[in-house]
Amino acid sequence: MTPPAISRRRAIVLGGLGAAAVATGATGWIAGMGGTATDSRLAPADTGTDLTQPPLLDSRDGRLQVAITAAAGVQVAGRNTYAVGYNGTSPGPTLRVRPGDELAVRLINHLDEPTNLHTHGLRVSPLGNSDNPFLRVDPGTSFDYLFRVPPDHPAGTFWYHPHHHGVVADQVFGGLVGALLVEHPPGQAPELAVTADRVLLVTDITLDDNGSVVQPSAMDRNMGRQGELVLVNGQHQPTIPAVPGAMQRWRIINACVSRVLAIRLHGHQLLHIANDGTFLPAPATKEQVVLAPGNRADVIVRPSAAGRYELSAEPFERGSMGMMGGGMCMMGGGNATSGPATLATMDTYGIPVSAPPLPATLPAETPPTGPVVTQRQIAFQMGMGGMMGMGGMGGGGAFTIDGRTFDPQRDDQTTTLGAVEEWTVTNTSPLAHPFHLHVWPFTVLATSDNTPPLGVPQDVVLIPARGWVRLRIPFTTFAGRSVYHCHILDHEDLGMMATVNVHP
Ligand code: C2O
Ligand code: CU
């Protein structure tokens, strides 16, 4: 399809404001929160079709060199839409590299606003034309990224998405996401006798019946927008074929802007083998795996018997804003419950096979030890001042870290390469916020809700509402400046992001 001549997105923004102005009247913006409810929605046209994989771009001889164009006009849920994608698809191509490889990406911006590229979870330099969140690629221009994947990089599941402050949620919600896999060097993979290795990249989106992405209300942004359609690889409730007894590896990526995925496969347990791109010490049998926005889980699925089994996201309470506004501001307000939603259906049929057991241990990495040299207290806050701004007047100051909104010029934390630190990140608000740190993965030591820590490095952790997490962060790999932020990307865009500068 041809992208629209004028900015479709902006046209919708203007239309939305106009409609809200008509709808709200004396009650201000409150009525506007439900203003989109009467709009017609695009119905999915591909429900139940077999799960497909995004196009695979694989490295060869130590290098993957690709051009990736961000542009509007991709198929979503089997429909032509004005949603955005990379190289014509959403999710974009799966990029697969190996430890020691160079990943060279020419990012071409055919959007009508700035963008850039973040390799979420990848342990690469934050400097220059590597994983640098401060870069800006303007409309009609391109930029050549070069990511050098260290030879000792763990093999696992990562992803990429834009990171231009202010429009990250819009661009991710609109469809700019893709999987990024690091493969084992030959001969070094654990013996997982799987018959299929699939990416399940989960997104959510809301589309009107013209195929335009529906803009969130101010309240949606404050709660963190959740799309009405929950998709896997851009498909609506796809079917995953399976054979009884045969093992599959599913790499589940939560690429939703705000939605927490509490994943269950009905009639089955999930064998959790890796999280955020690193193996667990041993396969862990789980009824449910919870993924905050940004998190990934690699699970082994072994269907027990023929049948159809739903892969679902169960209800998950992200918190409530009921307390915040003393009533009036919140009435009819936002929904901070994620799910329930059907993600996919596993359709199991055929002659049962027997698969060898999983290895008892997995190649988990041992994070660097060493004495903690610095302890920090970090506070994620949602301020009342900003809450009053939910009327669409800008809402400055609402979403802060240590009382400040994001300033790319300011160093919020400074440390020295080699330092092992302990951060206690508190959340004074009634909503859970997923804490994400670029480049330097952390291990969770403890959380206020007593979630058992995984014991391996991760890059996103949910800070419970009115709770805290305690993290151990080895700044032992790369020097440079990068960011930590809330991975409810609406909150990040509203200012809940800060910088850390690691001096060489
Ligand atoms: Cu997935 Cu700073 O983001
Ligand atoms: Cu948040």
mmCIF file with all atom_site columns, N, CA and C in Angstrom, residues 155-157 184 189-194 196-198 247-252 269-286 289 296-302 357-365 454 456-457:
data_model
loop_
_atom_site.group_PDB
_atom_site.id
_atom_site.type_symbol
_atom_site.label_atom_id
_atom_site.label_alt_id
_atom_site.label_comp_id
_atom_site.label_asym_id
_atom_site.label_entity_id
_atom_site.label_seq_id
_atom_site.pdbx_PDB_ins_code
_atom_site.Cartn_x
_atom_site.Cartn_y
_atom_site.Cartn_z
_atom_site.occupancy
_atom_site.B_iso_or_equiv
_atom_site.pdbx_formal_charge
_atom_site.auth_seq_id
_atom_site.auth_comp_id
_atom_site.auth_asym_id
_atom_site.auth_atom_id
_atom_site.pdbx_PDB_model_num
ATOM 1   N N  . ALA A 1 155 ? 24.565 -16.227 24.355 1.00 0.00 ? 155 ALA A N  1
ATOM 2   C CA . ALA A 1 155 ? 23.650 -16.526 23.254 1.00 0.00 ? 155 ALA A CA 1
ATOM 3   C C  . ALA A 1 155 ? 22.235 -16.484 23.800 1.00 0.00 ? 155 ALA A C  1
ATOM 4   N N  . GLY A 1 156 ? 21.357 -15.794 23.106 1.00 0.00 ? 156 GLY A N  1
ATOM 5   C CA . GLY A 1 156 ? 19.993 -15.721 23.611 1.00 0.00 ? 156 GLY A CA 1
ATOM 6   C C  . GLY A 1 156 ? 19.111 -14.788 22.814 1.00 0.00 ? 156 GLY A C  1
ATOM 7   N N  . THR A 1 157 ? 18.020 -14.392 23.444 1.00 0.00 ? 157 THR A N  1
ATOM 8   C CA . THR A 1 157 ? 16.937 -13.670 22.779 1.00 0.00 ? 157 THR A CA 1
ATOM 9   C C  . THR A 1 157 ? 16.921 -12.211 23.214 1.00 0.00 ? 157 THR A C  1
ATOM 10  N N  . HIS A 1 184 ? 24.591 -19.478 19.444 1.00 0.00 ? 184 HIS A N  1
ATOM 11  C CA . HIS A 1 184 ? 25.812 -20.077 19.987 1.00 0.00 ? 184 HIS A CA 1
ATOM 12  C C  . HIS A 1 184 ? 26.852 -20.223 18.900 1.00 0.00 ? 184 HIS A C  1
ATOM 13  N N  . ALA A 1 189 ? 26.371 -25.066 21.764 1.00 0.00 ? 189 ALA A N  1
ATOM 14  C CA . ALA A 1 189 ? 24.984 -24.985 22.218 1.00 0.00 ? 189 ALA A CA 1
ATOM 15  C C  . ALA A 1 189 ? 24.683 -26.134 23.165 1.00 0.00 ? 189 ALA A C  1
ATOM 16  N N  . PRO A 1 190 ? 23.841 -25.892 24.191 1.00 0.00 ? 190 PRO A N  1
ATOM 17  C CA . PRO A 1 190 ? 23.412 -27.010 25.033 1.00 0.00 ? 190 PRO A CA 1
ATOM 18  C C  . PRO A 1 190 ? 22.551 -27.976 24.219 1.00 0.00 ? 190 PRO A C  1
ATOM 19  N N  . GLU A 1 191 ? 22.487 -29.207 24.663 1.00 0.00 ? 191 GLU A N  1
ATOM 20  C CA . GLU A 1 191 ? 21.750 -30.233 23.922 1.00 0.00 ? 191 GLU A CA 1
ATOM 21  C C  . GLU A 1 191 ? 20.260 -30.100 24.178 1.00 0.00 ? 191 GLU A C  1
ATOM 22  N N  . LEU A 1 192 ? 19.623 -29.260 23.409 1.00 0.00 ? 192 LEU A N  1
ATOM 23  C CA . LEU A 1 192 ? 18.173 -29.129 23.505 1.00 0.00 ? 192 LEU A CA 1
ATOM 24  C C  . LEU A 1 192 ? 17.609 -29.770 22.244 1.00 0.00 ? 192 LEU A C  1
ATOM 25  N N  . ALA A 1 193 ? 17.028 -30.942 22.414 1.00 0.00 ? 193 ALA A N  1
ATOM 26  C CA . ALA A 1 193 ? 16.579 -31.683 21.233 1.00 0.00 ? 193 ALA A CA 1
ATOM 27  C C  . ALA A 1 193 ? 15.224 -31.146 20.771 1.00 0.00 ? 193 ALA A C  1
ATOM 28  N N  . VAL A 1 194 ? 15.227 -29.903 20.303 1.00 0.00 ? 194 VAL A N  1
ATOM 29  C CA . VAL A 1 194 ? 13.952 -29.305 19.911 1.00 0.00 ? 194 VAL A CA 1
ATOM 30  C C  . VAL A 1 194 ? 13.698 -29.517 18.423 1.00 0.00 ? 194 VAL A C  1
ATOM 31  N N  . ALA A 1 196 ? 11.495 -27.502 16.873 1.00 0.00 ? 196 ALA A N  1
ATOM 32  C CA . ALA A 1 196 ? 11.184 -26.173 16.331 1.00 0.00 ? 196 ALA A CA 1
ATOM 33  C C  . ALA A 1 196 ? 11.741 -25.140 17.287 1.00 0.00 ? 196 ALA A C  1
ATOM 34  N N  . ASP A 1 197 ? 12.217 -24.044 16.723 1.00 0.00 ? 197 ASP A N  1
ATOM 35  C CA . ASP A 1 197 ? 12.774 -22.941 17.515 1.00 0.00 ? 197 ASP A CA 1
ATOM 36  C C  . ASP A 1 197 ? 12.098 -21.687 16.974 1.00 0.00 ? 197 ASP A C  1
ATOM 37  N N  . ARG A 1 198 ? 11.155 -21.162 17.750 1.00 0.00 ? 198 ARG A N  1
ATOM 38  C CA . ARG A 1 198 ? 10.290 -20.104 17.217 1.00 0.00 ? 198 ARG A CA 1
ATOM 39  C C  . ARG A 1 198 ? 10.422 -18.813 18.015 1.00 0.00 ? 198 ARG A C  1
ATOM 40  N N  . MET A 1 247 ? 9.657  -31.622 21.526 1.00 0.00 ? 247 MET A N  1
ATOM 41  C CA . MET A 1 247 ? 9.930  -30.362 22.213 1.00 0.00 ? 247 MET A CA 1
ATOM 42  C C  . MET A 1 247 ? 10.108 -29.217 21.231 1.00 0.00 ? 247 MET A C  1
ATOM 43  N N  . GLN A 1 248 ? 9.579  -28.044 21.628 1.00 0.00 ? 248 GLN A N  1
ATOM 44  C CA . GLN A 1 248 ? 9.792  -26.815 20.872 1.00 0.00 ? 248 GLN A CA 1
ATOM 45  C C  . GLN A 1 248 ? 10.371 -25.765 21.798 1.00 0.00 ? 248 GLN A C  1
ATOM 46  N N  . ARG A 1 249 ? 11.184 -24.918 21.219 1.00 0.00 ? 249 ARG A N  1
ATOM 47  C CA . ARG A 1 249 ? 11.679 -23.752 21.973 1.00 0.00 ? 249 ARG A CA 1
ATOM 48  C C  . ARG A 1 249 ? 10.937 -22.521 21.491 1.00 0.00 ? 249 ARG A C  1
ATOM 49  N N  . TRP A 1 250 ? 10.333 -21.842 22.434 1.00 0.00 ? 250 TRP A N  1
ATOM 50  C CA . TRP A 1 250 ? 9.643  -20.588 22.114 1.00 0.00 ? 250 TRP A CA 1
ATOM 51  C C  . TRP A 1 250 ? 10.384 -19.451 22.776 1.00 0.00 ? 250 TRP A C  1
ATOM 52  N N  . ARG A 1 251 ? 10.734 -18.483 21.957 1.00 0.00 ? 251 ARG A N  1
ATOM 53  C CA . ARG A 1 251 ? 11.418 -17.285 22.461 1.00 0.00 ? 251 ARG A CA 1
ATOM 54  C C  . ARG A 1 251 ? 10.371 -16.188 22.543 1.00 0.00 ? 251 ARG A C  1
ATOM 55  N N  . ILE A 1 252 ? 9.818  -16.007 23.732 1.00 0.00 ? 252 ILE A N  1
ATOM 56  C CA . ILE A 1 252 ? 8.704  -15.080 23.909 1.00 0.00 ? 252 ILE A CA 1
ATOM 57  C C  . ILE A 1 252 ? 9.263  -13.708 24.287 1.00 0.00 ? 252 ILE A C  1
ATOM 58  N N  . GLN A 1 269 ? 2.893  -27.386 31.612 1.00 0.00 ? 269 GLN A N  1
ATOM 59  C CA . GLN A 1 269 ? 3.842  -26.536 32.310 1.00 0.00 ? 269 GLN A CA 1
ATOM 60  C C  . GLN A 1 269 ? 4.848  -26.013 31.294 1.00 0.00 ? 269 GLN A C  1
ATOM 61  N N  . LEU A 1 270 ? 5.408  -24.869 31.615 1.00 0.00 ? 270 LEU A N  1
ATOM 62  C CA . LEU A 1 270 ? 6.446  -24.300 30.759 1.00 0.00 ? 270 LEU A CA 1
ATOM 63  C C  . LEU A 1 270 ? 7.792  -24.608 31.391 1.00 0.00 ? 270 LEU A C  1
ATOM 64  N N  . LEU A 1 271 ? 8.729  -25.018 30.571 1.00 0.00 ? 271 LEU A N  1
ATOM 65  C CA . LEU A 1 271 ? 10.090 -25.250 31.070 1.00 0.00 ? 271 LEU A CA 1
ATOM 66  C C  . LEU A 1 271 ? 10.906 -24.012 30.717 1.00 0.00 ? 271 LEU A C  1
ATOM 67  N N  . HIS A 1 272 ? 11.109 -23.201 31.727 1.00 0.00 ? 272 HIS A N  1
ATOM 68  C CA . HIS A 1 272 ? 11.779 -21.916 31.528 1.00 0.00 ? 272 HIS A CA 1
ATOM 69  C C  . HIS A 1 272 ? 13.288 -22.185 31.474 1.00 0.00 ? 272 HIS A C  1
ATOM 70  N N  . ILE A 1 273 ? 13.918 -21.910 30.351 1.00 0.00 ? 273 ILE A N  1
ATOM 71  C CA . ILE A 1 273 ? 15.352 -22.211 30.239 1.00 0.00 ? 273 ILE A CA 1
ATOM 72  C C  . ILE A 1 273 ? 16.226 -20.956 30.172 1.00 0.00 ? 273 ILE A C  1
ATOM 73  N N  . ALA A 1 274 ? 15.668 -19.854 29.693 1.00 0.00 ? 274 ALA A N  1
ATOM 74  C CA . ALA A 1 274 ? 16.497 -18.649 29.580 1.00 0.00 ? 274 ALA A CA 1
ATOM 75  C C  . ALA A 1 274 ? 15.623 -17.434 29.783 1.00 0.00 ? 274 ALA A C  1
ATOM 76  N N  . ASN A 1 275 ? 16.233 -16.362 30.257 1.00 0.00 ? 275 ASN A N  1
ATOM 77  C CA . ASN A 1 275 ? 15.496 -15.141 30.559 1.00 0.00 ? 275 ASN A CA 1
ATOM 78  C C  . ASN A 1 275 ? 16.348 -13.934 30.157 1.00 0.00 ? 275 ASN A C  1
ATOM 79  N N  . ASP A 1 276 ? 15.745 -13.003 29.477 1.00 0.00 ? 276 ASP A N  1
ATOM 80  C CA . ASP A 1 276 ? 16.458 -11.797 29.041 1.00 0.00 ? 276 ASP A CA 1
ATOM 81  C C  . ASP A 1 276 ? 17.801 -12.129 28.373 1.00 0.00 ? 276 ASP A C  1
ATOM 82  N N  . GLY A 1 277 ? 17.816 -13.210 27.601 1.00 0.00 ? 277 GLY A N  1
ATOM 83  C CA . GLY A 1 277 ? 19.010 -13.493 26.808 1.00 0.00 ? 277 GLY A CA 1
ATOM 84  C C  . GLY A 1 277 ? 20.090 -14.287 27.498 1.00 0.00 ? 277 GLY A C  1
ATOM 85  N N  . THR A 1 278 ? 19.823 -14.775 28.720 1.00 0.00 ? 278 THR A N  1
ATOM 86  C CA . THR A 1 278 ? 20.826 -15.645 29.351 1.00 0.00 ? 278 THR A CA 1
ATOM 87  C C  . THR A 1 278 ? 20.140 -16.863 29.940 1.00 0.00 ? 278 THR A C  1
ATOM 88  N N  . PHE A 1 279 ? 20.864 -17.977 29.898 1.00 0.00 ? 279 PHE A N  1
ATOM 89  C CA . PHE A 1 279 ? 20.315 -19.222 30.425 1.00 0.00 ? 279 PHE A CA 1
ATOM 90  C C  . PHE A 1 279 ? 20.163 -19.168 31.935 1.00 0.00 ? 279 PHE A C  1
ATOM 91  N N  . LEU A 1 280 ? 19.121 -19.845 32.427 1.00 0.00 ? 280 LEU A N  1
ATOM 92  C CA . LEU A 1 280 ? 19.007 -20.113 33.854 1.00 0.00 ? 280 LEU A CA 1
ATOM 93  C C  . LEU A 1 280 ? 19.977 -21.250 34.183 1.00 0.00 ? 280 LEU A C  1
ATOM 94  N N  . PRO A 1 281 ? 20.321 -21.442 35.468 1.00 0.00 ? 281 PRO A N  1
ATOM 95  C CA . PRO A 1 281 ? 21.252 -22.527 35.813 1.00 0.00 ? 281 PRO A CA 1
ATOM 96  C C  . PRO A 1 281 ? 20.698 -23.908 35.471 1.00 0.00 ? 281 PRO A C  1
ATOM 97  N N  . ALA A 1 282 ? 19.363 -24.039 35.503 1.00 0.00 ? 282 ALA A N  1
ATOM 98  C CA . ALA A 1 282 ? 18.720 -25.321 35.179 1.00 0.00 ? 282 ALA A CA 1
ATOM 99  C C  . ALA A 1 282 ? 17.316 -25.018 34.675 1.00 0.00 ? 282 ALA A C  1
ATOM 100 N N  . PRO A 1 283 ? 16.736 -25.918 33.872 1.00 0.00 ? 283 PRO A N  1
ATOM 101 C CA . PRO A 1 283 ? 15.356 -25.683 33.443 1.00 0.00 ? 283 PRO A CA 1
ATOM 102 C C  . PRO A 1 283 ? 14.441 -25.574 34.665 1.00 0.00 ? 283 PRO A C  1
ATOM 103 N N  . ALA A 1 284 ? 13.555 -24.600 34.662 1.00 0.00 ? 284 ALA A N  1
ATOM 104 C CA . ALA A 1 284 ? 12.646 -24.390 35.790 1.00 0.00 ? 284 ALA A CA 1
ATOM 105 C C  . ALA A 1 284 ? 11.218 -24.627 35.309 1.00 0.00 ? 284 ALA A C  1
ATOM 106 N N  . THR A 1 285 ? 10.528 -25.519 36.003 1.00 0.00 ? 285 THR A N  1
ATOM 107 C CA . THR A 1 285 ? 9.158  -25.853 35.629 1.00 0.00 ? 285 THR A CA 1
ATOM 108 C C  . THR A 1 285 ? 8.207  -24.793 36.183 1.00 0.00 ? 285 THR A C  1
ATOM 109 N N  . LYS A 1 286 ? 7.434  -24.179 35.303 1.00 0.00 ? 286 LYS A N  1
ATOM 110 C CA . LYS A 1 286 ? 6.571  -23.068 35.738 1.00 0.00 ? 286 LYS A CA 1
ATOM 111 C C  . LYS A 1 286 ? 5.146  -23.267 35.216 1.00 0.00 ? 286 LYS A C  1
ATOM 112 N N  . VAL A 1 289 ? 4.715  -17.783 33.459 1.00 0.00 ? 289 VAL A N  1
ATOM 113 C CA . VAL A 1 289 ? 5.925  -16.967 33.355 1.00 0.00 ? 289 VAL A CA 1
ATOM 114 C C  . VAL A 1 289 ? 5.477  -15.528 33.147 1.00 0.00 ? 289 VAL A C  1
ATOM 115 N N  . ARG A 1 296 ? 12.178 -10.968 28.065 1.00 0.00 ? 296 ARG A N  1
ATOM 116 C CA . ARG A 1 296 ? 12.045 -12.151 27.216 1.00 0.00 ? 296 ARG A CA 1
ATOM 117 C C  . ARG A 1 296 ? 12.161 -13.411 28.068 1.00 0.00 ? 296 ARG A C  1
ATOM 118 N N  . ALA A 1 297 ? 11.445 -14.445 27.651 1.00 0.00 ? 297 ALA A N  1
ATOM 119 C CA . ALA A 1 297 ? 11.610 -15.762 28.256 1.00 0.00 ? 297 ALA A CA 1
ATOM 120 C C  . ALA A 1 297 ? 11.722 -16.786 27.145 1.00 0.00 ? 297 ALA A C  1
ATOM 121 N N  . ASP A 1 298 ? 12.734 -17.650 27.242 1.00 0.00 ? 298 ASP A N  1
ATOM 122 C CA . ASP A 1 298 ? 12.813 -18.798 26.354 1.00 0.00 ? 298 ASP A CA 1
ATOM 123 C C  . ASP A 1 298 ? 12.263 -19.979 27.135 1.00 0.00 ? 298 ASP A C  1
ATOM 124 N N  . VAL A 1 299 ? 11.262 -20.632 26.563 1.00 0.00 ? 299 VAL A N  1
ATOM 125 C CA . VAL A 1 299 ? 10.651 -21.771 27.236 1.00 0.00 ? 299 VAL A CA 1
ATOM 126 C C  . VAL A 1 299 ? 10.664 -22.976 26.308 1.00 0.00 ? 299 VAL A C  1
ATOM 127 N N  . ILE A 1 300 ? 10.760 -24.132 26.935 1.00 0.00 ? 300 ILE A N  1
ATOM 128 C CA . ILE A 1 300 ? 10.597 -25.384 26.203 1.00 0.00 ? 300 ILE A CA 1
ATOM 129 C C  . ILE A 1 300 ? 9.184  -25.879 26.468 1.00 0.00 ? 300 ILE A C  1
ATOM 130 N N  . VAL A 1 301 ? 8.526  -26.247 25.376 1.00 0.00 ? 301 VAL A N  1
ATOM 131 C CA . VAL A 1 301 ? 7.161  -26.751 25.446 1.00 0.00 ? 301 VAL A CA 1
ATOM 132 C C  . VAL A 1 301 ? 7.184  -28.179 24.935 1.00 0.00 ? 301 VAL A C  1
ATOM 133 N N  . ARG A 1 302 ? 6.607  -29.067 25.716 1.00 0.00 ? 302 ARG A N  1
ATOM 134 C CA . ARG A 1 302 ? 6.532  -30.462 25.267 1.00 0.00 ? 302 ARG A CA 1
ATOM 135 C C  . ARG A 1 302 ? 5.073  -30.914 25.383 1.00 0.00 ? 302 ARG A C  1
ATOM 136 N N  . PRO A 1 357 ? 15.464 -36.266 27.346 1.00 0.00 ? 357 PRO A N  1
ATOM 137 C CA . PRO A 1 357 ? 15.202 -35.269 28.383 1.00 0.00 ? 357 PRO A CA 1
ATOM 138 C C  . PRO A 1 357 ? 16.061 -34.026 28.178 1.00 0.00 ? 357 PRO A C  1
ATOM 139 N N  . LEU A 1 358 ? 15.623 -32.965 28.780 1.00 0.00 ? 358 LEU A N  1
ATOM 140 C CA . LEU A 1 358 ? 16.434 -31.749 28.769 1.00 0.00 ? 358 LEU A CA 1
ATOM 141 C C  . LEU A 1 358 ? 17.669 -31.969 29.636 1.00 0.00 ? 358 LEU A C  1
ATOM 142 N N  . PRO A 1 359 ? 18.745 -31.290 29.337 1.00 0.00 ? 359 PRO A N  1
ATOM 143 C CA . PRO A 1 359 ? 19.894 -31.378 30.236 1.00 0.00 ? 359 PRO A CA 1
ATOM 144 C C  . PRO A 1 359 ? 19.517 -30.883 31.630 1.00 0.00 ? 359 PRO A C  1
ATOM 145 N N  . ALA A 1 360 ? 20.148 -31.485 32.634 1.00 0.00 ? 360 ALA A N  1
ATOM 146 C CA . ALA A 1 360 ? 19.832 -31.095 34.021 1.00 0.00 ? 360 ALA A CA 1
ATOM 147 C C  . ALA A 1 360 ? 20.366 -29.709 34.342 1.00 0.00 ? 360 ALA A C  1
ATOM 148 N N  . THR A 1 361 ? 21.441 -29.316 33.686 1.00 0.00 ? 361 THR A N  1
ATOM 149 C CA . THR A 1 361 ? 21.986 -27.977 33.912 1.00 0.00 ? 361 THR A CA 1
ATOM 150 C C  . THR A 1 361 ? 22.148 -27.265 32.578 1.00 0.00 ? 361 THR A C  1
ATOM 151 N N  . LEU A 1 362 ? 22.167 -25.967 32.657 1.00 0.00 ? 362 LEU A N  1
ATOM 152 C CA . LEU A 1 362 ? 22.279 -25.132 31.462 1.00 0.00 ? 362 LEU A CA 1
ATOM 153 C C  . LEU A 1 362 ? 23.481 -24.210 31.631 1.00 0.00 ? 362 LEU A C  1
ATOM 154 N N  . PRO A 1 363 ? 24.021 -23.719 30.509 1.00 0.00 ? 363 PRO A N  1
ATOM 155 C CA . PRO A 1 363 ? 25.222 -22.874 30.606 1.00 0.00 ? 363 PRO A CA 1
ATOM 156 C C  . PRO A 1 363 ? 24.909 -21.455 31.084 1.00 0.00 ? 363 PRO A C  1
ATOM 157 N N  . ALA A 1 364 ? 24.436 -21.343 32.318 1.00 0.00 ? 364 ALA A N  1
ATOM 158 C CA . ALA A 1 364 ? 24.181 -20.022 32.900 1.00 0.00 ? 364 ALA A CA 1
ATOM 159 C C  . ALA A 1 364 ? 25.510 -19.327 33.108 1.00 0.00 ? 364 ALA A C  1
ATOM 160 N N  . GLU A 1 365 ? 25.500 -18.017 33.035 1.00 0.00 ? 365 GLU A N  1
ATOM 161 C CA . GLU A 1 365 ? 26.754 -17.317 33.263 1.00 0.00 ? 365 GLU A CA 1
ATOM 162 C C  . GLU A 1 365 ? 26.865 -16.939 34.734 1.00 0.00 ? 365 GLU A C  1
ATOM 163 N N  . LEU A 1 454 ? 15.810 -14.623 39.898 1.00 0.00 ? 454 LEU A N  1
ATOM 164 C CA . LEU A 1 454 ? 16.206 -15.661 38.944 1.00 0.00 ? 454 LEU A CA 1
ATOM 165 C C  . LEU A 1 454 ? 17.655 -16.088 39.153 1.00 0.00 ? 454 LEU A C  1
ATOM 166 N N  . VAL A 1 456 ? 20.226 -14.885 37.661 1.00 0.00 ? 456 VAL A N  1
ATOM 167 C CA . VAL A 1 456 ? 21.054 -14.624 36.479 1.00 0.00 ? 456 VAL A CA 1
ATOM 168 C C  . VAL A 1 456 ? 20.797 -13.189 36.025 1.00 0.00 ? 456 VAL A C  1
ATOM 169 N N  . PRO A 1 457 ? 21.721 -12.628 35.228 1.00 0.00 ? 457 PRO A N  1
ATOM 170 C CA . PRO A 1 457 ? 21.539 -11.246 34.795 1.00 0.00 ? 457 PRO A CA 1
ATOM 171 C C  . PRO A 1 457 ? 20.237 -11.053 34.012 1.00 0.00 ? 457 PRO A C  1
#
